Amino acid sequence: MRFTGSSLAMSFVLSFIACVCLPGAGAHASLLAQEAQPARSARIVRTPEGARGIEFYERGDFAEAVKLLKQATNNRRDDATSWHFLALAYRQLDKEKEARKAIENAIFLRLLQLAPTAFGMKHKPWDELSKEEREARRREMAGYYKEAIASVEVYLQLKPKAEAFWRQQYEGLSVYVRHNEQSDAGKESFQSNDEGLSRAEVFYKSPPEYTERARRNGINGTVILRGLLSSDGTVKHIIALTMLPDGLTEKAIEAMRQIKFTPATKNGRPVSQWMSIEYHFNVY
């Protein structure tokens, strides 16, 4: 399944939110840490109800916060920040089942916004951006990554069944942010559009296996992954930006780990490069 337009992508988002297929949904939890809140500068709230709900949450009126944040997410199902704070408010009211569902929706949306092709988005080519525009885009993406980290951190507090998978997600997201906050002089990893970079060349990419369970259930779709093609010739820190159930996300990750490539180079020496790859699953 390819996402070729914003209307198609949004319909996919809305249907997916109704039953988010994050690995390991469900488990018991401990009290949520307040530091899992995203920074104010990173908050993108899409409705007045959402903004007011967050205000009530921060005042400690969690029941009123839930009421307003539910209105916000009903009005805009794509409001990831309202979903995030709805989960926090539910946790304070000891409604962990509801909190779990809300944070799963927040995670799905926040990871999806890191994969703009899923929305059919078209950005101005990097080479056509001014220096100021490039910095603005870097800051925007860094904010998106930090939002995703905050929501995954909350989910880890819930001790999901697939805890190892989600800890890898958290670590991969964190590594990505740390590497891209480094100054150019200290960088060891790069984006494919960084100046002076000779990109990595992939010479072997195996197709992922289709699980029998997914085949029986007729699962079609796309898993979008991002990982680091390391200077030592291995693939590290894989992040799943879009996922599929019945083991397909894990199969895509296995396939990406098996990629063979010639590392990128900069100033004549091997360096690490971040790369996004899509794996398409179709039942024939």
mmCIF file of N, CA and C in Angstrom, residues 150-279:
data_model
loop_
_atom_site.group_PDB
_atom_site.id
_atom_site.type_symbol
_atom_site.label_atom_id
_atom_site.label_comp_id
_atom_site.label_asym_id
_atom_site.label_seq_id
_atom_site.Cartn_x
_atom_site.Cartn_y
_atom_site.Cartn_z
ATOM 1 N N ALA A 150 9.013 11.591 24.108
ATOM 2 C CA ALA A 150 8.204 11.805 25.306
ATOM 3 C C ALA A 150 7.065 10.800 25.394
ATOM 4 N N SER A 151 6.405 10.531 24.266
ATOM 5 C CA SER A 151 5.285 9.581 24.286
ATOM 6 C C SER A 151 5.753 8.149 24.476
ATOM 7 N N VAL A 152 6.865 7.778 23.856
ATOM 8 C CA VAL A 152 7.392 6.426 24.049
ATOM 9 C C VAL A 152 7.827 6.240 25.502
ATOM 10 N N GLU A 153 8.373 7.287 26.101
ATOM 11 C CA GLU A 153 8.759 7.215 27.512
ATOM 12 C C GLU A 153 7.545 6.912 28.388
ATOM 13 N N VAL A 154 6.427 7.559 28.087
ATOM 14 C CA VAL A 154 5.199 7.287 28.835
ATOM 15 C C VAL A 154 4.789 5.829 28.656
ATOM 16 N N TYR A 155 4.853 5.334 27.428
ATOM 17 C CA TYR A 155 4.449 3.958 27.159
ATOM 18 C C TYR A 155 5.332 2.973 27.911
ATOM 19 N N LEU A 156 6.620 3.259 27.993
ATOM 20 C CA LEU A 156 7.512 2.387 28.740
ATOM 21 C C LEU A 156 7.153 2.362 30.219
ATOM 22 N N GLN A 157 6.621 3.464 30.734
ATOM 23 C CA GLN A 157 6.165 3.481 32.124
ATOM 24 C C GLN A 157 5.022 2.489 32.329
ATOM 25 N N LEU A 158 4.310 2.153 31.253
ATOM 26 C CA LEU A 158 3.186 1.221 31.328
ATOM 27 C C LEU A 158 3.625 -0.235 31.225
ATOM 28 N N LYS A 159 4.947 -0.471 31.101
ATOM 29 C CA LYS A 159 5.481 -1.826 31.009
ATOM 30 C C LYS A 159 4.782 -2.658 29.933
ATOM 31 N N PRO A 160 4.847 -2.233 28.667
ATOM 32 C CA PRO A 160 4.183 -2.987 27.599
ATOM 33 C C PRO A 160 4.785 -4.374 27.438
ATOM 34 N N LYS A 161 4.003 -5.285 26.876
ATOM 35 C CA LYS A 161 4.480 -6.654 26.688
ATOM 36 C C LYS A 161 5.733 -6.686 25.821
ATOM 37 N N ALA A 162 5.768 -5.866 24.791
ATOM 38 C CA ALA A 162 6.941 -5.806 23.902
ATOM 39 C C ALA A 162 7.900 -4.733 24.405
ATOM 40 N N GLU A 163 8.252 -4.817 25.681
ATOM 41 C CA GLU A 163 9.067 -3.758 26.284
ATOM 42 C C GLU A 163 10.421 -3.623 25.602
ATOM 43 N N ALA A 164 11.037 -4.757 25.217
ATOM 44 C CA ALA A 164 12.343 -4.686 24.563
ATOM 45 C C ALA A 164 12.250 -3.902 23.252
ATOM 46 N N PHE A 165 11.175 -4.141 22.478
ATOM 47 C CA PHE A 165 10.981 -3.407 21.226
ATOM 48 C C PHE A 165 10.871 -1.913 21.496
ATOM 49 N N TRP A 166 10.069 -1.543 22.490
ATOM 50 C CA TRP A 166 9.856 -0.114 22.750
ATOM 51 C C TRP A 166 11.072 0.556 23.364
ATOM 52 N N ARG A 167 11.874 -0.209 24.100
ATOM 53 C CA ARG A 167 13.113 0.382 24.599
ATOM 54 C C ARG A 167 14.076 0.633 23.434
ATOM 55 N N GLN A 168 14.091 -0.257 22.460
ATOM 56 C CA GLN A 168 14.902 -0.015 21.267
ATOM 57 C C GLN A 168 14.406 1.215 20.512
ATOM 58 N N GLN A 169 13.086 1.371 20.430
ATOM 59 C CA GLN A 169 12.530 2.564 19.795
ATOM 60 C C GLN A 169 13.004 3.824 20.520
ATOM 61 N N TYR A 170 12.912 3.801 21.844
ATOM 62 C CA TYR A 170 13.306 4.955 22.656
ATOM 63 C C TYR A 170 14.789 5.272 22.456
ATOM 64 N N GLU A 171 15.612 4.243 22.492
ATOM 65 C CA GLU A 171 17.056 4.455 22.345
ATOM 66 C C GLU A 171 17.400 4.958 20.949
ATOM 67 N N GLY A 172 16.738 4.396 19.927
ATOM 68 C CA GLY A 172 17.009 4.843 18.564
ATOM 69 C C GLY A 172 16.620 6.300 18.348
ATOM 70 N N LEU A 173 15.458 6.685 18.851
ATOM 71 C CA LEU A 173 15.020 8.072 18.747
ATOM 72 C C LEU A 173 15.989 9.003 19.475
ATOM 73 N N SER A 174 16.437 8.577 20.650
ATOM 74 C CA SER A 174 17.351 9.403 21.440
ATOM 75 C C SER A 174 18.690 9.572 20.745
ATOM 76 N N VAL A 175 19.202 8.490 20.159
ATOM 77 C CA VAL A 175 20.477 8.568 19.437
ATOM 78 C C VAL A 175 20.351 9.533 18.260
ATOM 79 N N TYR A 176 19.222 9.440 17.542
ATOM 80 C CA TYR A 176 19.015 10.311 16.385
ATOM 81 C C TYR A 176 19.075 11.777 16.801
ATOM 82 N N VAL A 177 18.384 12.121 17.889
ATOM 83 C CA VAL A 177 18.370 13.513 18.356
ATOM 84 C C VAL A 177 19.759 13.942 18.798
ATOM 85 N N ARG A 178 20.434 13.105 19.564
ATOM 86 C CA ARG A 178 21.772 13.476 20.052
ATOM 87 C C ARG A 178 22.734 13.718 18.900
ATOM 88 N N HIS A 179 22.726 12.840 17.917
ATOM 89 C CA HIS A 179 23.647 12.979 16.796
ATOM 90 C C HIS A 179 23.380 14.251 16.010
ATOM 91 N N ASN A 180 22.118 14.594 15.853
ATOM 92 C CA ASN A 180 21.802 15.746 15.023
ATOM 93 C C ASN A 180 21.851 17.062 15.776
ATOM 94 N N GLU A 181 22.061 16.991 17.093
ATOM 95 C CA GLU A 181 22.275 18.221 17.858
ATOM 96 C C GLU A 181 23.749 18.553 17.975
ATOM 97 N N GLN A 182 24.614 17.654 17.501
ATOM 98 C CA GLN A 182 26.046 17.922 17.538
ATOM 99 C C GLN A 182 26.418 18.988 16.517
ATOM 100 N N SER A 183 27.466 19.706 16.817
ATOM 101 C CA SER A 183 27.978 20.669 15.847
ATOM 102 C C SER A 183 28.562 19.918 14.661
ATOM 103 N N ASP A 184 28.634 20.577 13.512
ATOM 104 C CA ASP A 184 29.168 19.928 12.315
ATOM 105 C C ASP A 184 30.579 19.397 12.542
ATOM 106 N N ALA A 185 31.351 20.119 13.344
ATOM 107 C CA ALA A 185 32.743 19.719 13.577
ATOM 108 C C ALA A 185 32.833 18.401 14.340
ATOM 109 N N GLY A 186 31.843 18.140 15.212
ATOM 110 C CA GLY A 186 31.905 16.939 16.030
ATOM 111 C C GLY A 186 31.058 15.791 15.528
ATOM 112 N N LYS A 187 30.418 15.961 14.390
ATOM 113 C CA LYS A 187 29.491 14.940 13.909
ATOM 114 C C LYS A 187 30.211 13.685 13.429
ATOM 115 N N GLU A 188 29.593 12.543 13.758
ATOM 116 C CA GLU A 188 30.060 11.263 13.249
ATOM 117 C C GLU A 188 28.998 10.594 12.380
ATOM 118 N N SER A 189 27.778 11.140 12.387
ATOM 119 C CA SER A 189 26.705 10.598 11.548
ATOM 120 C C SER A 189 26.034 11.746 10.827
ATOM 121 N N PHE A 190 25.479 11.455 9.634
ATOM 122 C CA PHE A 190 24.991 12.513 8.768
ATOM 123 C C PHE A 190 23.685 12.113 8.090
ATOM 124 N N GLN A 191 22.948 13.130 7.640
ATOM 125 C CA GLN A 191 21.788 12.925 6.787
ATOM 126 C C GLN A 191 22.266 12.824 5.344
ATOM 127 N N SER A 192 21.441 12.225 4.511
ATOM 128 C CA SER A 192 21.840 12.049 3.111
ATOM 129 C C SER A 192 21.987 13.384 2.384
ATOM 130 N N ASN A 193 21.341 14.452 2.926
ATOM 131 C CA ASN A 193 21.419 15.754 2.246
ATOM 132 C C ASN A 193 22.472 16.676 2.862
ATOM 133 N N ASP A 194 23.286 16.189 3.783
ATOM 134 C CA ASP A 194 24.340 17.025 4.359
ATOM 135 C C ASP A 194 25.393 17.339 3.300
ATOM 136 N N GLU A 195 25.894 18.544 3.364
ATOM 137 C CA GLU A 195 26.855 18.997 2.365
ATOM 138 C C GLU A 195 28.162 18.205 2.461
ATOM 139 N N GLY A 196 28.716 17.910 1.294
ATOM 140 C CA GLY A 196 30.015 17.244 1.235
ATOM 141 C C GLY A 196 29.978 15.766 1.524
ATOM 142 N N LEU A 197 28.771 15.188 1.605
ATOM 143 C CA LEU A 197 28.657 13.765 1.923
ATOM 144 C C LEU A 197 28.525 12.947 0.652
ATOM 145 N N SER A 198 29.359 11.915 0.531
ATOM 146 C CA SER A 198 29.172 10.912 -0.514
ATOM 147 C C SER A 198 28.330 9.808 0.093
ATOM 148 N N ARG A 199 27.102 9.638 -0.385
ATOM 149 C CA ARG A 199 26.136 8.771 0.270
ATOM 150 C C ARG A 199 26.545 7.305 0.266
ATOM 151 N N ALA A 200 26.007 6.601 1.254
ATOM 152 C CA ALA A 200 26.201 5.153 1.316
ATOM 153 C C ALA A 200 25.560 4.503 0.090
ATOM 154 N N GLU A 201 26.162 3.430 -0.386
ATOM 155 C CA GLU A 201 25.629 2.702 -1.533
ATOM 156 C C GLU A 201 25.189 1.307 -1.091
ATOM 157 N N VAL A 202 23.873 1.069 -1.176
ATOM 158 C CA VAL A 202 23.327 -0.229 -0.803
ATOM 159 C C VAL A 202 23.467 -1.176 -1.989
ATOM 160 N N PHE A 203 24.114 -2.327 -1.789
ATOM 161 C CA PHE A 203 24.258 -3.281 -2.893
ATOM 162 C C PHE A 203 23.533 -4.600 -2.622
ATOM 163 N N TYR A 204 22.946 -4.742 -1.439
ATOM 164 C CA TYR A 204 22.132 -5.930 -1.164
ATOM 165 C C TYR A 204 21.020 -5.554 -0.193
ATOM 166 N N LYS A 205 19.781 -5.814 -0.605
ATOM 167 C CA LYS A 205 18.610 -5.540 0.228
ATOM 168 C C LYS A 205 17.619 -6.684 0.031
ATOM 169 N N SER A 206 17.510 -7.556 1.011
ATOM 170 C CA SER A 206 16.622 -8.708 0.879
ATOM 171 C C SER A 206 15.191 -8.310 1.212
ATOM 172 N N PRO A 207 14.209 -8.924 0.544
ATOM 173 C CA PRO A 207 12.814 -8.643 0.875
ATOM 174 C C PRO A 207 12.466 -9.267 2.221
ATOM 175 N N PRO A 208 11.574 -8.631 2.992
ATOM 176 C CA PRO A 208 11.196 -9.208 4.288
ATOM 177 C C PRO A 208 10.281 -10.410 4.106
ATOM 178 N N GLU A 209 10.305 -11.306 5.062
ATOM 179 C CA GLU A 209 9.415 -12.460 5.030
ATOM 180 C C GLU A 209 8.004 -12.033 5.426
ATOM 181 N N TYR A 210 7.018 -12.761 4.896
ATOM 182 C CA TYR A 210 5.617 -12.524 5.233
ATOM 183 C C TYR A 210 5.204 -13.608 6.224
ATOM 184 N N THR A 211 4.767 -13.238 7.418
ATOM 185 C CA THR A 211 4.408 -14.249 8.416
ATOM 186 C C THR A 211 3.102 -14.945 8.029
ATOM 187 N N GLU A 212 2.979 -16.185 8.439
ATOM 188 C CA GLU A 212 1.757 -16.936 8.132
ATOM 189 C C GLU A 212 0.540 -16.298 8.786
ATOM 190 N N ARG A 213 0.708 -15.800 9.985
ATOM 191 C CA ARG A 213 -0.414 -15.157 10.681
ATOM 192 C C ARG A 213 -0.903 -13.940 9.913
ATOM 193 N N ALA A 214 0.044 -13.123 9.420
ATOM 194 C CA ALA A 214 -0.330 -11.947 8.643
ATOM 195 C C ALA A 214 -0.992 -12.350 7.334
ATOM 196 N N ARG A 215 -0.525 -13.431 6.730
ATOM 197 C CA ARG A 215 -1.115 -13.904 5.483
ATOM 198 C C ARG A 215 -2.555 -14.372 5.715
ATOM 199 N N ARG A 216 -2.761 -15.115 6.809
ATOM 200 C CA ARG A 216 -4.118 -15.578 7.124
ATOM 201 C C ARG A 216 -5.066 -14.407 7.371
ATOM 202 N N ASN A 217 -4.542 -13.352 7.972
ATOM 203 C CA ASN A 217 -5.373 -12.196 8.304
ATOM 204 C C ASN A 217 -5.453 -11.174 7.174
ATOM 205 N N GLY A 218 -4.764 -11.458 6.061
ATOM 206 C CA GLY A 218 -4.834 -10.575 4.902
ATOM 207 C C GLY A 218 -4.254 -9.197 5.140
ATOM 208 N N ILE A 219 -3.155 -9.105 5.894
ATOM 209 C CA ILE A 219 -2.563 -7.814 6.234
ATOM 210 C C ILE A 219 -1.748 -7.273 5.063
ATOM 211 N N ASN A 220 -2.112 -6.089 4.595
ATOM 212 C CA ASN A 220 -1.351 -5.370 3.571
ATOM 213 C C ASN A 220 -0.906 -4.035 4.146
ATOM 214 N N GLY A 221 0.198 -3.525 3.669
ATOM 215 C CA GLY A 221 0.603 -2.200 4.122
ATOM 216 C C GLY A 221 2.090 -1.982 3.975
ATOM 217 N N THR A 222 2.550 -0.908 4.576
ATOM 218 C CA THR A 222 3.939 -0.486 4.460
ATOM 219 C C THR A 222 4.533 -0.238 5.832
ATOM 220 N N VAL A 223 5.708 -0.770 6.064
ATOM 221 C CA VAL A 223 6.494 -0.460 7.251
ATOM 222 C C VAL A 223 7.612 0.476 6.825
ATOM 223 N N ILE A 224 7.672 1.638 7.462
ATOM 224 C CA ILE A 224 8.732 2.604 7.171
ATOM 225 C C ILE A 224 9.710 2.597 8.333
ATOM 226 N N LEU A 225 10.969 2.341 8.018
ATOM 227 C CA LEU A 225 12.022 2.267 9.024
ATOM 228 C C LEU A 225 13.077 3.333 8.771
ATOM 229 N N ARG A 226 13.723 3.748 9.831
ATOM 230 C CA ARG A 226 14.891 4.617 9.699
ATOM 231 C C ARG A 226 15.995 4.019 10.550
ATOM 232 N N GLY A 227 17.187 3.963 9.991
ATOM 233 C CA GLY A 227 18.300 3.374 10.723
ATOM 234 C C GLY A 227 19.615 4.017 10.324
ATOM 235 N N LEU A 228 20.647 3.670 11.067
ATOM 236 C CA LEU A 228 21.973 4.229 10.845
ATOM 237 C C LEU A 228 22.828 3.219 10.098
ATOM 238 N N LEU A 229 23.221 3.573 8.866
ATOM 239 C CA LEU A 229 24.184 2.765 8.118
ATOM 240 C C LEU A 229 25.561 3.171 8.625
ATOM 241 N N SER A 230 26.051 2.391 9.560
ATOM 242 C CA SER A 230 27.243 2.773 10.312
ATOM 243 C C SER A 230 28.516 2.684 9.474
ATOM 244 N N SER A 231 29.505 3.446 9.883
ATOM 245 C CA SER A 231 30.786 3.451 9.178
ATOM 246 C C SER A 231 31.490 2.111 9.258
ATOM 247 N N ASP A 232 31.072 1.240 10.206
ATOM 248 C CA ASP A 232 31.700 -0.086 10.317
ATOM 249 C C ASP A 232 30.996 -1.140 9.467
ATOM 250 N N GLY A 233 29.999 -0.716 8.656
ATOM 251 C CA GLY A 233 29.335 -1.634 7.742
ATOM 252 C C GLY A 233 28.133 -2.358 8.312
ATOM 253 N N THR A 234 27.694 -1.977 9.520
ATOM 254 C CA THR A 234 26.514 -2.592 10.125
ATOM 255 C C THR A 234 25.378 -1.576 10.201
ATOM 256 N N VAL A 235 24.151 -2.087 10.338
ATOM 257 C CA VAL A 235 22.965 -1.229 10.474
ATOM 258 C C VAL A 235 22.584 -1.173 11.950
ATOM 259 N N LYS A 236 22.462 0.027 12.488
ATOM 260 C CA LYS A 236 22.207 0.207 13.912
ATOM 261 C C LYS A 236 21.023 1.153 14.141
ATOM 262 N N HIS A 237 20.512 1.136 15.377
ATOM 263 C CA HIS A 237 19.525 2.105 15.865
ATOM 264 C C HIS A 237 18.312 2.219 14.942
ATOM 265 N N ILE A 238 17.723 1.087 14.594
ATOM 266 C CA ILE A 238 16.565 1.091 13.691
ATOM 267 C C ILE A 238 15.324 1.570 14.437
ATOM 268 N N ILE A 239 14.608 2.496 13.828
ATOM 269 C CA ILE A 239 13.367 3.040 14.373
ATOM 270 C C ILE A 239 12.238 2.693 13.410
ATOM 271 N N ALA A 240 11.147 2.170 13.927
ATOM 272 C CA ALA A 240 9.955 1.921 13.107
ATOM 273 C C ALA A 240 9.063 3.146 13.168
ATOM 274 N N LEU A 241 8.852 3.791 12.026
ATOM 275 C CA LEU A 241 8.028 4.998 11.963
ATOM 276 C C LEU A 241 6.571 4.669 11.651
ATOM 277 N N THR A 242 6.340 3.641 10.850
ATOM 278 C CA THR A 242 4.996 3.095 10.671
ATOM 279 C C THR A 242 5.102 1.591 10.880
ATOM 280 N N MET A 243 4.046 0.986 11.387
ATOM 281 C CA MET A 243 4.095 -0.416 11.795
ATOM 282 C C MET A 243 2.913 -1.192 11.250
ATOM 283 N N LEU A 244 3.083 -2.503 11.204
ATOM 284 C CA LEU A 244 2.015 -3.421 10.842
ATOM 285 C C LEU A 244 1.973 -4.542 11.874
ATOM 286 N N PRO A 245 0.798 -5.132 12.083
ATOM 287 C CA PRO A 245 0.659 -6.188 13.092
ATOM 288 C C PRO A 245 1.132 -7.547 12.603
ATOM 289 N N ASP A 246 0.932 -8.539 13.455
ATOM 290 C CA ASP A 246 1.180 -9.954 13.126
ATOM 291 C C ASP A 246 2.630 -10.230 12.747
ATOM 292 N N GLY A 247 3.546 -9.499 13.368
ATOM 293 C CA GLY A 247 4.964 -9.776 13.183
ATOM 294 C C GLY A 247 5.613 -9.134 11.977
ATOM 295 N N LEU A 248 4.868 -8.346 11.192
ATOM 296 C CA LEU A 248 5.451 -7.777 9.968
ATOM 297 C C LEU A 248 6.459 -6.671 10.268
ATOM 298 N N THR A 249 6.212 -5.875 11.301
ATOM 299 C CA THR A 249 7.187 -4.845 11.671
ATOM 300 C C THR A 249 8.525 -5.491 12.024
ATOM 301 N N GLU A 250 8.461 -6.549 12.818
ATOM 302 C CA GLU A 250 9.685 -7.238 13.221
ATOM 303 C C GLU A 250 10.403 -7.850 12.014
ATOM 304 N N LYS A 251 9.645 -8.389 11.054
ATOM 305 C CA LYS A 251 10.256 -8.955 9.850
ATOM 306 C C LYS A 251 10.950 -7.873 9.018
ATOM 307 N N ALA A 252 10.342 -6.688 8.965
ATOM 308 C CA ALA A 252 10.972 -5.591 8.238
ATOM 309 C C ALA A 252 12.276 -5.173 8.904
ATOM 310 N N ILE A 253 12.266 -5.120 10.231
ATOM 311 C CA ILE A 253 13.483 -4.766 10.962
ATOM 312 C C ILE A 253 14.581 -5.804 10.713
ATOM 313 N N GLU A 254 14.209 -7.085 10.734
ATOM 314 C CA GLU A 254 15.183 -8.146 10.437
ATOM 315 C C GLU A 254 15.795 -7.944 9.047
ATOM 316 N N ALA A 255 14.951 -7.605 8.069
ATOM 317 C CA ALA A 255 15.443 -7.409 6.708
ATOM 318 C C ALA A 255 16.396 -6.218 6.626
ATOM 319 N N MET A 256 16.067 -5.131 7.339
ATOM 320 C CA MET A 256 16.935 -3.957 7.286
ATOM 321 C C MET A 256 18.289 -4.244 7.919
ATOM 322 N N ARG A 257 18.301 -5.070 8.960
ATOM 323 C CA ARG A 257 19.573 -5.408 9.604
ATOM 324 C C ARG A 257 20.495 -6.180 8.660
ATOM 325 N N GLN A 258 19.934 -6.829 7.653
ATOM 326 C CA GLN A 258 20.721 -7.646 6.726
ATOM 327 C C GLN A 258 21.211 -6.864 5.504
ATOM 328 N N ILE A 259 20.878 -5.582 5.425
ATOM 329 C CA ILE A 259 21.329 -4.773 4.292
ATOM 330 C C ILE A 259 22.862 -4.758 4.224
ATOM 331 N N LYS A 260 23.376 -4.875 2.998
ATOM 332 C CA LYS A 260 24.810 -4.766 2.766
ATOM 333 C C LYS A 260 25.064 -3.471 2.006
ATOM 334 N N PHE A 261 26.086 -2.739 2.419
ATOM 335 C CA PHE A 261 26.309 -1.418 1.822
ATOM 336 C C PHE A 261 27.767 -0.998 1.948
ATOM 337 N N THR A 262 28.116 -0.062 1.090
ATOM 338 C CA THR A 262 29.397 0.625 1.221
ATOM 339 C C THR A 262 29.147 1.898 2.011
ATOM 340 N N PRO A 263 29.820 2.099 3.136
ATOM 341 C CA PRO A 263 29.525 3.269 3.983
ATOM 342 C C PRO A 263 29.709 4.598 3.247
ATOM 343 N N ALA A 264 28.982 5.583 3.711
ATOM 344 C CA ALA A 264 29.143 6.951 3.209
ATOM 345 C C ALA A 264 30.540 7.451 3.565
ATOM 346 N N THR A 265 30.967 8.466 2.854
ATOM 347 C CA THR A 265 32.261 9.081 3.160
ATOM 348 C C THR A 265 32.112 10.601 3.207
ATOM 349 N N LYS A 266 32.953 11.200 4.006
ATOM 350 C CA LYS A 266 33.022 12.665 4.078
ATOM 351 C C LYS A 266 34.481 13.039 4.325
ATOM 352 N N ASN A 267 34.981 13.924 3.488
ATOM 353 C CA ASN A 267 36.390 14.321 3.557
ATOM 354 C C ASN A 267 37.313 13.102 3.461
ATOM 355 N N GLY A 268 36.889 12.124 2.638
ATOM 356 C CA GLY A 268 37.743 10.977 2.366
ATOM 357 C C GLY A 268 37.736 9.877 3.399
ATOM 358 N N ARG A 269 36.906 9.970 4.438
ATOM 359 C CA ARG A 269 36.876 8.925 5.451
ATOM 360 C C ARG A 269 35.460 8.381 5.621
ATOM 361 N N PRO A 270 35.331 7.097 5.984
ATOM 362 C CA PRO A 270 33.999 6.522 6.179
ATOM 363 C C PRO A 270 33.267 7.179 7.354
ATOM 364 N N VAL A 271 31.992 7.430 7.159
ATOM 365 C CA VAL A 271 31.150 7.996 8.216
ATOM 366 C C VAL A 271 29.817 7.248 8.214
ATOM 367 N N SER A 272 29.009 7.515 9.208
ATOM 368 C CA SER A 272 27.693 6.879 9.325
ATOM 369 C C SER A 272 26.623 7.795 8.747
ATOM 370 N N GLN A 273 25.623 7.177 8.126
ATOM 371 C CA GLN A 273 24.544 7.939 7.483
ATOM 372 C C GLN A 273 23.187 7.368 7.880
ATOM 373 N N TRP A 274 22.248 8.254 8.209
ATOM 374 C CA TRP A 274 20.872 7.852 8.485
ATOM 375 C C TRP A 274 20.136 7.631 7.175
ATOM 376 N N MET A 275 19.342 6.563 7.112
ATOM 377 C CA MET A 275 18.597 6.261 5.894
ATOM 378 C C MET A 275 17.206 5.740 6.254
ATOM 379 N N SER A 276 16.200 6.165 5.482
ATOM 380 C CA SER A 276 14.836 5.648 5.627
ATOM 381 C C SER A 276 14.553 4.653 4.510
ATOM 382 N N ILE A 277 13.895 3.546 4.853
ATOM 383 C CA ILE A 277 13.578 2.493 3.889
ATOM 384 C C ILE A 277 12.138 2.046 4.112
ATOM 385 N N GLU A 278 11.420 1.826 3.012
ATOM 386 C CA GLU A 278 10.051 1.326 3.078
ATOM 387 C C GLU A 278 10.022 -0.140 2.657
ATOM 388 N N TYR A 279 9.277 -0.936 3.422
ATOM 389 C CA TYR A 279 9.042 -2.340 3.080
ATOM 390 C C TYR A 279 7.538 -2.523 2.869
#
